[in-house]
């Protein structure tokens, strides 16, 4: 007993200086996690239970066998309703059900959810259950072509103002590419701005022939408009109609319904337009105001 007591005293007084790693019993290494502010119990299945603290000794992971995504793979976040797509290592967010009360839906180019690729700003929109991409950088100077003019009557009956004078010149570079993206912008703006019934005010004055939209462009717009938008359209008011716009509408009769034709109304001055709709929130471009004043002066002189 004295001998055992002396050995016990030696063990408690002096710690061992070497570690026996050749024995049959292996000593597990315990990793101490830093303190966190999450309260967890030690019930069965908890991360603090004994089942999760044990680390298997035969754990063998081959890094070369792990599959990693390449540059062609896409990443989608569906939790918040917005999708991200990757192009040239740049995330681009899709625009779904964006709120807004003006037709400049995507701001002045500084879009929070947007992304730039090769110096251009892109926006993804859903039109007719199909995904389309809009080159916002190219159409930025022409975004005022469609604006929100407030409401009329009772409820959310929107007034959509289309200013033809804000369309690009047909002689500008990449004209067809700009019109294609501008077309998508106009259609997506209608779907976002219109909640109930609505009317379109088409400002035709002060628009030279080279800025008039072609028949094919107008036909494509009409065909791409959702059935709900066609049904809820109560009036198409054309301000300062010219012989050209009258001719275009006459040629368009074969592919335009009779109901749509009956909704067209011609207005020859802004004063006449003011008698039809409230003008407090209707944005009239300066060139249209000058054009209207010149027509009034010419009429008085005659």
PDB file of C-alpha atoms in Angstrom:
ATOM      1  CA  UNK A   1       0.000   0.000   0.000  1.00  0.00           C
ATOM      2  CA  UNK A   2       2.910   2.370   0.756  1.00  0.00           C
ATOM      3  CA  UNK A   3       4.373   1.604  -2.664  1.00  0.00           C
ATOM      4  CA  UNK A   4       1.072   2.285  -4.428  1.00  0.00           C
ATOM      5  CA  UNK A   5       0.622   5.496  -2.444  1.00  0.00           C
ATOM      6  CA  UNK A   6       4.060   6.714  -3.461  1.00  0.00           C
ATOM      7  CA  UNK A   7       3.318   6.037  -7.138  1.00  0.00           C
ATOM      8  CA  UNK A   8       0.005   7.879  -6.873  1.00  0.00           C
ATOM      9  CA  UNK A   9       1.755  10.900  -5.322  1.00  0.00           C
ATOM     10  CA  UNK A  10       4.282  10.893  -8.178  1.00  0.00           C
ATOM     11  CA  UNK A  11       1.488  10.882 -10.764  1.00  0.00           C
ATOM     12  CA  UNK A  12      -0.398  13.787  -9.172  1.00  0.00           C
ATOM     13  CA  UNK A  13       2.705  15.867  -8.471  1.00  0.00           C
ATOM     14  CA  UNK A  14       4.477  15.560 -11.818  1.00  0.00           C
ATOM     15  CA  UNK A  15       2.539  15.441 -15.145  1.00  0.00           C
ATOM     16  CA  UNK A  16       3.830  13.140 -17.867  1.00  0.00           C
ATOM     17  CA  UNK A  17       6.330  14.623 -20.271  1.00  0.00           C
ATOM     18  CA  UNK A  18       5.600  12.240 -23.162  1.00  0.00           C
ATOM     19  CA  UNK A  19       2.439  11.041 -24.908  1.00  0.00           C
ATOM     20  CA  UNK A  20       1.919   7.370 -25.543  1.00  0.00           C
ATOM     21  CA  UNK A  21       0.531   7.084 -29.060  1.00  0.00           C
ATOM     22  CA  UNK A  22       1.285   3.420 -29.588  1.00  0.00           C
ATOM     23  CA  UNK A  23      -1.312   2.109 -27.150  1.00  0.00           C
ATOM     24  CA  UNK A  24      -4.504   0.322 -28.167  1.00  0.00           C
ATOM     25  CA  UNK A  25      -6.742   3.115 -26.778  1.00  0.00           C
ATOM     26  CA  UNK A  26      -6.735   6.279 -28.897  1.00  0.00           C
ATOM     27  CA  UNK A  27      -7.327   9.618 -27.255  1.00  0.00           C
ATOM     28  CA  UNK A  28      -9.986  11.676 -29.054  1.00  0.00           C
ATOM     29  CA  UNK A  29      -9.186  15.252 -29.877  1.00  0.00           C
ATOM     30  CA  UNK A  30     -11.819  17.629 -28.544  1.00  0.00           C
ATOM     31  CA  UNK A  31     -12.308  20.977 -30.329  1.00  0.00           C
ATOM     32  CA  UNK A  32     -13.654  23.770 -28.188  1.00  0.00           C
ATOM     33  CA  UNK A  33     -16.031  26.058 -30.070  1.00  0.00           C
ATOM     34  CA  UNK A  34     -16.089  29.797 -29.354  1.00  0.00           C
ATOM     35  CA  UNK A  35     -18.865  31.192 -27.225  1.00  0.00           C
ATOM     36  CA  UNK A  36     -22.051  32.002 -29.119  1.00  0.00           C
ATOM     37  CA  UNK A  37     -25.298  33.639 -28.144  1.00  0.00           C
ATOM     38  CA  UNK A  38     -27.586  30.823 -29.282  1.00  0.00           C
ATOM     39  CA  UNK A  39     -29.245  28.709 -26.602  1.00  0.00           C
ATOM     40  CA  UNK A  40     -29.368  25.048 -27.592  1.00  0.00           C
ATOM     41  CA  UNK A  41     -30.486  22.050 -25.560  1.00  0.00           C
ATOM     42  CA  UNK A  42     -28.871  18.658 -25.460  1.00  0.00           C
ATOM     43  CA  UNK A  43     -31.905  16.674 -26.480  1.00  0.00           C
ATOM     44  CA  UNK A  44     -31.679  13.848 -28.955  1.00  0.00           C
ATOM     45  CA  UNK A  45     -30.884  15.157 -32.433  1.00  0.00           C
ATOM     46  CA  UNK A  46     -29.455  18.451 -31.144  1.00  0.00           C
ATOM     47  CA  UNK A  47     -26.117  19.711 -32.379  1.00  0.00           C
ATOM     48  CA  UNK A  48     -24.907  19.528 -28.765  1.00  0.00           C
ATOM     49  CA  UNK A  49     -25.852  15.886 -28.301  1.00  0.00           C
ATOM     50  CA  UNK A  50     -23.176  13.199 -27.969  1.00  0.00           C
ATOM     51  CA  UNK A  51     -23.991  11.855 -31.435  1.00  0.00           C
ATOM     52  CA  UNK A  52     -22.734  15.028 -33.080  1.00  0.00           C
ATOM     53  CA  UNK A  53     -19.684  15.535 -30.879  1.00  0.00           C
ATOM     54  CA  UNK A  54     -18.081  12.262 -31.901  1.00  0.00           C
ATOM     55  CA  UNK A  55     -15.872  12.389 -34.958  1.00  0.00           C
ATOM     56  CA  UNK A  56     -15.380   9.099 -36.851  1.00  0.00           C
ATOM     57  CA  UNK A  57     -11.781   8.018 -37.114  1.00  0.00           C
ATOM     58  CA  UNK A  58     -12.176   6.565 -40.608  1.00  0.00           C
ATOM     59  CA  UNK A  59     -13.414   9.813 -42.172  1.00  0.00           C
ATOM     60  CA  UNK A  60     -11.764  10.094 -45.574  1.00  0.00           C
ATOM     61  CA  UNK A  61     -12.749  12.809 -48.072  1.00  0.00           C
ATOM     62  CA  UNK A  62     -11.263  12.942 -51.544  1.00  0.00           C
ATOM     63  CA  UNK A  63     -11.332  16.552 -52.669  1.00  0.00           C
ATOM     64  CA  UNK A  64     -10.886  15.591 -56.323  1.00  0.00           C
ATOM     65  CA  UNK A  65     -14.217  13.689 -56.279  1.00  0.00           C
ATOM     66  CA  UNK A  66     -16.251  16.717 -55.128  1.00  0.00           C
ATOM     67  CA  UNK A  67     -18.336  18.248 -57.927  1.00  0.00           C
ATOM     68  CA  UNK A  68     -18.042  21.996 -58.228  1.00  0.00           C
ATOM     69  CA  UNK A  69     -20.118  24.267 -60.528  1.00  0.00           C
ATOM     70  CA  UNK A  70     -18.481  25.633 -63.613  1.00  0.00           C
ATOM     71  CA  UNK A  71     -19.039  28.991 -65.358  1.00  0.00           C
ATOM     72  CA  UNK A  72     -22.018  27.713 -67.347  1.00  0.00           C
ATOM     73  CA  UNK A  73     -24.072  26.778 -64.292  1.00  0.00           C
ATOM     74  CA  UNK A  74     -26.800  29.188 -63.129  1.00  0.00           C
ATOM     75  CA  UNK A  75     -27.737  30.135 -59.612  1.00  0.00           C
ATOM     76  CA  UNK A  76     -31.337  30.926 -58.681  1.00  0.00           C
ATOM     77  CA  UNK A  77     -32.761  32.401 -55.499  1.00  0.00           C
ATOM     78  CA  UNK A  78     -36.490  31.740 -55.460  1.00  0.00           C
ATOM     79  CA  UNK A  79     -37.216  32.648 -51.866  1.00  0.00           C
ATOM     80  CA  UNK A  80     -38.025  36.321 -52.358  1.00  0.00           C
ATOM     81  CA  UNK A  81     -39.583  36.151 -55.803  1.00  0.00           C
ATOM     82  CA  UNK A  82     -36.547  37.620 -57.580  1.00  0.00           C
ATOM     83  CA  UNK A  83     -34.252  35.497 -59.686  1.00  0.00           C
ATOM     84  CA  UNK A  84     -30.580  36.061 -60.301  1.00  0.00           C
ATOM     85  CA  UNK A  85     -28.926  34.945 -63.482  1.00  0.00           C
ATOM     86  CA  UNK A  86     -25.199  34.983 -64.083  1.00  0.00           C
ATOM     87  CA  UNK A  87     -23.514  36.291 -67.168  1.00  0.00           C
ATOM     88  CA  UNK A  88     -19.827  37.073 -67.384  1.00  0.00           C
ATOM     89  CA  UNK A  89     -19.523  36.728 -63.595  1.00  0.00           C
ATOM     90  CA  UNK A  90     -22.094  39.489 -63.095  1.00  0.00           C
ATOM     91  CA  UNK A  91     -25.433  38.846 -61.333  1.00  0.00           C
ATOM     92  CA  UNK A  92     -28.527  40.226 -63.027  1.00  0.00           C
ATOM     93  CA  UNK A  93     -31.809  40.295 -61.098  1.00  0.00           C
ATOM     94  CA  UNK A  94     -35.145  39.778 -62.759  1.00  0.00           C
ATOM     95  CA  UNK A  95     -37.961  42.262 -62.398  1.00  0.00           C
ATOM     96  CA  UNK A  96     -41.144  40.596 -61.252  1.00  0.00           C
ATOM     97  CA  UNK A  97     -44.106  42.474 -59.931  1.00  0.00           C
ATOM     98  CA  UNK A  98     -42.114  45.626 -59.303  1.00  0.00           C
ATOM     99  CA  UNK A  99     -44.125  48.334 -57.548  1.00  0.00           C
ATOM    100  CA  UNK A 100     -44.111  51.849 -58.906  1.00  0.00           C
ATOM    101  CA  UNK A 101     -46.365  54.693 -59.946  1.00  0.00           C
ATOM    102  CA  UNK A 102     -44.338  56.126 -62.811  1.00  0.00           C
ATOM    103  CA  UNK A 103     -43.349  54.648 -66.111  1.00  0.00           C
ATOM    104  CA  UNK A 104     -39.649  55.330 -65.397  1.00  0.00           C
ATOM    105  CA  UNK A 105     -39.793  52.051 -63.510  1.00  0.00           C
ATOM    106  CA  UNK A 106     -36.104  51.351 -63.560  1.00  0.00           C
ATOM    107  CA  UNK A 107     -34.881  54.746 -62.421  1.00  0.00           C
ATOM    108  CA  UNK A 108     -32.224  56.757 -64.197  1.00  0.00           C
ATOM    109  CA  UNK A 109     -29.961  53.793 -64.696  1.00  0.00           C
ATOM    110  CA  UNK A 110     -28.902  53.217 -61.095  1.00  0.00           C
ATOM    111  CA  UNK A 111     -30.982  50.112 -60.541  1.00  0.00           C
ATOM    112  CA  UNK A 112     -30.392  48.345 -57.247  1.00  0.00           C
ATOM    113  CA  UNK A 113     -31.393  44.903 -58.479  1.00  0.00           C
ATOM    114  CA  UNK A 114     -29.879  45.354 -61.921  1.00  0.00           C
ATOM    115  CA  UNK A 115     -26.491  44.325 -63.167  1.00  0.00           C
ATOM    116  CA  UNK A 116     -23.981  45.670 -65.641  1.00  0.00           C
ATOM    117  CA  UNK A 117     -22.308  43.599 -68.316  1.00  0.00           C
ATOM    118  CA  UNK A 118     -19.693  45.135 -70.574  1.00  0.00           C
ATOM    119  CA  UNK A 119     -20.723  48.616 -69.470  1.00  0.00           C
ATOM    120  CA  UNK A 120     -24.460  48.028 -70.067  1.00  0.00           C
ATOM    121  CA  UNK A 121     -27.334  47.791 -67.642  1.00  0.00           C
ATOM    122  CA  UNK A 122     -29.785  44.927 -68.116  1.00  0.00           C
ATOM    123  CA  UNK A 123     -33.244  44.201 -66.768  1.00  0.00           C
ATOM    124  CA  UNK A 124     -35.112  40.900 -67.079  1.00  0.00           C
ATOM    125  CA  UNK A 125     -38.890  41.129 -67.401  1.00  0.00           C
ATOM    126  CA  UNK A 126     -41.701  38.611 -67.797  1.00  0.00           C
ATOM    127  CA  UNK A 127     -44.130  39.324 -70.662  1.00  0.00           C
ATOM    128  CA  UNK A 128     -46.780  36.787 -71.524  1.00  0.00           C
ATOM    129  CA  UNK A 129     -45.102  34.135 -69.350  1.00  0.00           C
ATOM    130  CA  UNK A 130     -41.895  34.549 -71.352  1.00  0.00           C
ATOM    131  CA  UNK A 131     -38.646  36.017 -70.086  1.00  0.00           C
ATOM    132  CA  UNK A 132     -37.113  38.946 -71.979  1.00  0.00           C
ATOM    133  CA  UNK A 133     -34.039  41.077 -71.336  1.00  0.00           C
ATOM    134  CA  UNK A 134     -34.015  44.850 -71.777  1.00  0.00           C
ATOM    135  CA  UNK A 135     -30.855  46.807 -72.507  1.00  0.00           C
ATOM    136  CA  UNK A 136     -31.580  49.810 -70.281  1.00  0.00           C
ATOM    137  CA  UNK A 137     -28.357  51.561 -71.200  1.00  0.00           C
ATOM    138  CA  UNK A 138     -29.429  51.828 -74.838  1.00  0.00           C
ATOM    139  CA  UNK A 139     -32.976  53.066 -74.153  1.00  0.00           C
ATOM    140  CA  UNK A 140     -32.077  55.381 -71.271  1.00  0.00           C
ATOM    141  CA  UNK A 141     -32.503  58.593 -73.363  1.00  0.00           C
ATOM    142  CA  UNK A 142     -35.969  57.449 -74.507  1.00  0.00           C
ATOM    143  CA  UNK A 143     -37.559  56.231 -71.268  1.00  0.00           C
ATOM    144  CA  UNK A 144     -39.851  59.275 -71.077  1.00  0.00           C
ATOM    145  CA  UNK A 145     -41.742  57.930 -74.060  1.00  0.00           C
ATOM    146  CA  UNK A 146     -44.240  56.372 -71.631  1.00  0.00           C
ATOM    147  CA  UNK A 147     -45.237  58.029 -68.341  1.00  0.00           C
ATOM    148  CA  UNK A 148     -47.969  57.705 -65.745  1.00  0.00           C
ATOM    149  CA  UNK A 149     -50.486  60.549 -65.915  1.00  0.00           C
ATOM    150  CA  UNK A 150     -52.373  59.862 -62.710  1.00  0.00           C
ATOM    151  CA  UNK A 151     -55.924  58.506 -62.466  1.00  0.00           C
ATOM    152  CA  UNK A 152     -59.402  59.397 -63.669  1.00  0.00           C
ATOM    153  CA  UNK A 153     -62.855  58.636 -62.330  1.00  0.00           C
ATOM    154  CA  UNK A 154     -63.249  56.405 -59.283  1.00  0.00           C
ATOM    155  CA  UNK A 155     -60.745  53.717 -58.393  1.00  0.00           C
ATOM    156  CA  UNK A 156     -57.332  53.045 -59.919  1.00  0.00           C
ATOM    157  CA  UNK A 157     -58.190  53.974 -63.500  1.00  0.00           C
ATOM    158  CA  UNK A 158     -54.761  54.869 -64.840  1.00  0.00           C
ATOM    159  CA  UNK A 159     -53.860  57.448 -67.480  1.00  0.00           C
ATOM    160  CA  UNK A 160     -50.874  56.267 -69.541  1.00  0.00           C
ATOM    161  CA  UNK A 161     -49.187  58.984 -71.619  1.00  0.00           C
ATOM    162  CA  UNK A 162     -47.240  57.959 -74.724  1.00  0.00           C
ATOM    163  CA  UNK A 163     -45.121  60.789 -76.183  1.00  0.00           C
ATOM    164  CA  UNK A 164     -44.086  59.943 -79.731  1.00  0.00           C
ATOM    165  CA  UNK A 165     -41.674  62.887 -79.778  1.00  0.00           C
ATOM    166  CA  UNK A 166     -39.461  60.950 -77.323  1.00  0.00           C
ATOM    167  CA  UNK A 167     -38.916  58.088 -79.765  1.00  0.00           C
ATOM    168  CA  UNK A 168     -35.463  57.720 -81.356  1.00  0.00           C
ATOM    169  CA  UNK A 169     -34.650  59.081 -84.787  1.00  0.00           C
ATOM    170  CA  UNK A 170     -34.729  56.393 -87.474  1.00  0.00           C
ATOM    171  CA  UNK A 171     -31.310  57.559 -88.696  1.00  0.00           C
ATOM    172  CA  UNK A 172     -29.557  56.926 -85.372  1.00  0.00           C
ATOM    173  CA  UNK A 173     -27.164  53.960 -85.056  1.00  0.00           C
ATOM    174  CA  UNK A 174     -28.681  50.673 -83.848  1.00  0.00           C
ATOM    175  CA  UNK A 175     -32.178  52.045 -84.449  1.00  0.00           C
ATOM    176  CA  UNK A 176     -33.859  48.638 -84.763  1.00  0.00           C
ATOM    177  CA  UNK A 177     -32.049  47.322 -81.672  1.00  0.00           C
ATOM    178  CA  UNK A 178     -33.179  50.368 -79.655  1.00  0.00           C
ATOM    179  CA  UNK A 179     -36.778  50.048 -80.850  1.00  0.00           C
ATOM    180  CA  UNK A 180     -36.815  46.342 -79.981  1.00  0.00           C
ATOM    181  CA  UNK A 181     -35.728  47.060 -76.396  1.00  0.00           C
ATOM    182  CA  UNK A 182     -37.992  50.107 -76.178  1.00  0.00           C
ATOM    183  CA  UNK A 183     -40.908  47.958 -77.262  1.00  0.00           C
ATOM    184  CA  UNK A 184     -40.242  45.526 -74.385  1.00  0.00           C
ATOM    185  CA  UNK A 185     -39.946  48.462 -71.999  1.00  0.00           C
ATOM    186  CA  UNK A 186     -43.317  49.916 -73.057  1.00  0.00           C
ATOM    187  CA  UNK A 187     -45.146  46.581 -72.793  1.00  0.00           C
ATOM    188  CA  UNK A 188     -43.633  45.742 -69.399  1.00  0.00           C
ATOM    189  CA  UNK A 189     -44.470  49.261 -68.166  1.00  0.00           C
ATOM    190  CA  UNK A 190     -48.129  48.790 -69.070  1.00  0.00           C
ATOM    191  CA  UNK A 191     -48.336  45.503 -67.197  1.00  0.00           C
ATOM    192  CA  UNK A 192     -46.840  47.078 -64.089  1.00  0.00           C
ATOM    193  CA  UNK A 193     -48.716  50.384 -64.097  1.00  0.00           C
ATOM    194  CA  UNK A 194     -52.216  49.213 -64.952  1.00  0.00           C
ATOM    195  CA  UNK A 195     -54.272  47.808 -62.078  1.00  0.00           C
ATOM    196  CA  UNK A 196     -57.839  48.285 -63.342  1.00  0.00           C
ATOM    197  CA  UNK A 197     -59.298  50.182 -66.311  1.00  0.00           C
ATOM    198  CA  UNK A 198     -57.027  52.631 -68.102  1.00  0.00           C
ATOM    199  CA  UNK A 199     -56.717  54.939 -71.077  1.00  0.00           C
ATOM    200  CA  UNK A 200     -53.777  55.799 -73.306  1.00  0.00           C
ATOM    201  CA  UNK A 201     -53.087  59.395 -74.330  1.00  0.00           C
ATOM    202  CA  UNK A 202     -50.962  59.360 -77.485  1.00  0.00           C
ATOM    203  CA  UNK A 203     -49.161  62.690 -77.954  1.00  0.00           C
ATOM    204  CA  UNK A 204     -48.569  62.851 -81.692  1.00  0.00           C
ATOM    205  CA  UNK A 205     -47.744  66.546 -81.991  1.00  0.00           C
ATOM    206  CA  UNK A 206     -44.199  67.847 -82.590  1.00  0.00           C
ATOM    207  CA  UNK A 207     -43.133  64.423 -83.884  1.00  0.00           C
ATOM    208  CA  UNK A 208     -41.299  64.473 -87.230  1.00  0.00           C
ATOM    209  CA  UNK A 209     -41.862  61.674 -89.720  1.00  0.00           C
ATOM    210  CA  UNK A 210     -38.449  60.102 -88.997  1.00  0.00           C
ATOM    211  CA  UNK A 211     -39.481  59.536 -85.357  1.00  0.00           C
ATOM    212  CA  UNK A 212     -42.861  58.013 -86.088  1.00  0.00           C
ATOM    213  CA  UNK A 213     -43.055  54.334 -85.121  1.00  0.00           C
ATOM    214  CA  UNK A 214     -43.397  51.977 -88.050  1.00  0.00           C
ATOM    215  CA  UNK A 215     -46.459  49.918 -88.797  1.00  0.00           C
ATOM    216  CA  UNK A 216     -44.659  46.686 -87.900  1.00  0.00           C
ATOM    217  CA  UNK A 217     -43.645  48.086 -84.503  1.00  0.00           C
ATOM    218  CA  UNK A 218     -47.215  49.174 -83.699  1.00  0.00           C
ATOM    219  CA  UNK A 219     -48.599  45.831 -84.867  1.00  0.00           C
ATOM    220  CA  UNK A 220     -46.145  43.945 -82.646  1.00  0.00           C
ATOM    221  CA  UNK A 221     -47.100  46.125 -79.664  1.00  0.00           C
ATOM    222  CA  UNK A 222     -50.772  45.408 -80.189  1.00  0.00           C
ATOM    223  CA  UNK A 223     -50.198  41.650 -80.514  1.00  0.00           C
ATOM    224  CA  UNK A 224     -47.966  41.468 -77.429  1.00  0.00           C
ATOM    225  CA  UNK A 225     -50.389  43.318 -75.155  1.00  0.00           C
ATOM    226  CA  UNK A 226     -51.980  40.931 -72.704  1.00  0.00           C
ATOM    227  CA  UNK A 227     -55.667  40.127 -73.171  1.00  0.00           C
ATOM    228  CA  UNK A 228     -56.420  41.737 -69.797  1.00  0.00           C
ATOM    229  CA  UNK A 229     -54.842  44.995 -70.970  1.00  0.00           C
ATOM    230  CA  UNK A 230     -56.792  44.954 -74.219  1.00  0.00           C
ATOM    231  CA  UNK A 231     -60.047  44.375 -72.372  1.00  0.00           C
ATOM    232  CA  UNK A 232     -59.407  47.035 -69.705  1.00  0.00           C
ATOM    233  CA  UNK A 233     -58.397  49.712 -72.223  1.00  0.00           C
ATOM    234  CA  UNK A 234     -61.300  52.165 -72.272  1.00  0.00           C
ATOM    235  CA  UNK A 235     -59.969  54.808 -74.661  1.00  0.00           C
ATOM    236  CA  UNK A 236     -57.046  55.615 -76.952  1.00  0.00           C
ATOM    237  CA  UNK A 237     -56.897  59.405 -77.223  1.00  0.00           C
ATOM    238  CA  UNK A 238     -54.689  60.670 -80.060  1.00  0.00           C
ATOM    239  CA  UNK A 239     -53.703  64.301 -79.528  1.00  0.00           C
ATOM    240  CA  UNK A 240     -52.778  66.412 -82.581  1.00  0.00           C
ATOM    241  CA  UNK A 241     -53.470  63.640 -85.136  1.00  0.00           C
ATOM    242  CA  UNK A 242     -51.649  63.915 -88.458  1.00  0.00           C
ATOM    243  CA  UNK A 243     -52.502  62.427 -91.842  1.00  0.00           C
ATOM    244  CA  UNK A 244     -49.732  59.881 -91.319  1.00  0.00           C
ATOM    245  CA  UNK A 245     -51.124  58.490 -88.048  1.00  0.00           C
ATOM    246  CA  UNK A 246     -54.604  58.382 -89.582  1.00  0.00           C
ATOM    247  CA  UNK A 247     -53.207  56.436 -92.536  1.00  0.00           C
ATOM    248  CA  UNK A 248     -51.364  54.016 -90.257  1.00  0.00           C
ATOM    249  CA  UNK A 249     -54.550  53.302 -88.310  1.00  0.00           C
ATOM    250  CA  UNK A 250     -56.493  52.807 -91.537  1.00  0.00           C
ATOM    251  CA  UNK A 251     -53.919  50.301 -92.808  1.00  0.00           C
ATOM    252  CA  UNK A 252     -53.935  48.550 -89.421  1.00  0.00           C
ATOM    253  CA  UNK A 253     -57.649  47.753 -89.523  1.00  0.00           C
ATOM    254  CA  UNK A 254     -57.146  44.164 -90.828  1.00  0.00           C
ATOM    255  CA  UNK A 255     -55.283  43.046 -87.682  1.00  0.00           C
ATOM    256  CA  UNK A 256     -57.020  45.337 -85.156  1.00  0.00           C
ATOM    257  CA  UNK A 257     -60.365  44.367 -83.697  1.00  0.00           C
ATOM    258  CA  UNK A 258     -63.476  46.440 -84.271  1.00  0.00           C
ATOM    259  CA  UNK A 259     -63.802  47.006 -80.517  1.00  0.00           C
ATOM    260  CA  UNK A 260     -60.308  48.501 -80.424  1.00  0.00           C
ATOM    261  CA  UNK A 261     -61.048  50.808 -83.357  1.00  0.00           C
ATOM    262  CA  UNK A 262     -64.163  52.068 -81.572  1.00  0.00           C
ATOM    263  CA  UNK A 263     -62.028  53.152 -78.593  1.00  0.00           C
ATOM    264  CA  UNK A 264     -59.922  55.582 -80.692  1.00  0.00           C
ATOM    265  CA  UNK A 265     -60.695  59.262 -80.170  1.00  0.00           C
ATOM    266  CA  UNK A 266     -59.039  62.240 -81.889  1.00  0.00           C
ATOM    267  CA  UNK A 267     -58.260  65.420 -79.951  1.00  0.00           C
ATOM    268  CA  UNK A 268     -56.883  68.493 -81.746  1.00  0.00           C
ATOM    269  CA  UNK A 269     -55.594  70.588 -78.820  1.00  0.00           C
ATOM    270  CA  UNK A 270     -54.438  70.306 -75.227  1.00  0.00           C
ATOM    271  CA  UNK A 271     -57.372  72.502 -74.213  1.00  0.00           C
ATOM    272  CA  UNK A 272     -59.740  69.927 -75.673  1.00  0.00           C
ATOM    273  CA  UNK A 273     -57.819  67.155 -73.888  1.00  0.00           C
ATOM    274  CA  UNK A 274     -58.223  68.983 -70.581  1.00  0.00           C
ATOM    275  CA  UNK A 275     -61.990  68.734 -70.966  1.00  0.00           C
ATOM    276  CA  UNK A 276     -61.756  64.936 -71.111  1.00  0.00           C
ATOM    277  CA  UNK A 277     -59.205  63.971 -68.458  1.00  0.00           C
ATOM    278  CA  UNK A 278     -57.635  65.619 -65.382  1.00  0.00           C
ATOM    279  CA  UNK A 279     -54.310  67.169 -66.381  1.00  0.00           C
ATOM    280  CA  UNK A 280     -52.721  67.707 -62.962  1.00  0.00           C
ATOM    281  CA  UNK A 281     -50.352  64.744 -63.257  1.00  0.00           C
ATOM    282  CA  UNK A 282     -50.067  64.506 -67.035  1.00  0.00           C
ATOM    283  CA  UNK A 283     -46.549  65.321 -68.208  1.00  0.00           C
ATOM    284  CA  UNK A 284     -46.555  67.182 -71.514  1.00  0.00           C
ATOM    285  CA  UNK A 285     -43.115  67.587 -73.176  1.00  0.00           C
ATOM    286  CA  UNK A 286     -42.032  71.146 -73.884  1.00  0.00           C
ATOM    287  CA  UNK A 287     -41.965  70.582 -77.640  1.00  0.00           C
ATOM    288  CA  UNK A 288     -45.625  69.475 -77.567  1.00  0.00           C
ATOM    289  CA  UNK A 289     -46.595  72.595 -75.601  1.00  0.00           C
ATOM    290  CA  UNK A 290     -44.864  74.794 -78.202  1.00  0.00           C
ATOM    291  CA  UNK A 291     -46.508  72.878 -81.020  1.00  0.00           C
ATOM    292  CA  UNK A 292     -49.937  73.392 -79.452  1.00  0.00           C
ATOM    293  CA  UNK A 293     -49.308  77.146 -79.011  1.00  0.00           C
ATOM    294  CA  UNK A 294     -48.236  77.479 -82.658  1.00  0.00           C
ATOM    295  CA  UNK A 295     -51.373  75.718 -83.843  1.00  0.00           C
ATOM    296  CA  UNK A 296     -53.559  78.018 -81.729  1.00  0.00           C
ATOM    297  CA  UNK A 297     -51.814  81.122 -83.135  1.00  0.00           C
ATOM    298  CA  UNK A 298     -52.127  79.852 -86.698  1.00  0.00           C
ATOM    299  CA  UNK A 299     -55.831  79.139 -86.200  1.00  0.00           C
ATOM    300  CA  UNK A 300     -56.405  82.657 -84.859  1.00  0.00           C
ATOM    301  CA  UNK A 301     -54.591  84.236 -87.787  1.00  0.00           C
ATOM    302  CA  UNK A 302     -56.717  82.283 -90.247  1.00  0.00           C
TER     303      UNK A 302
END
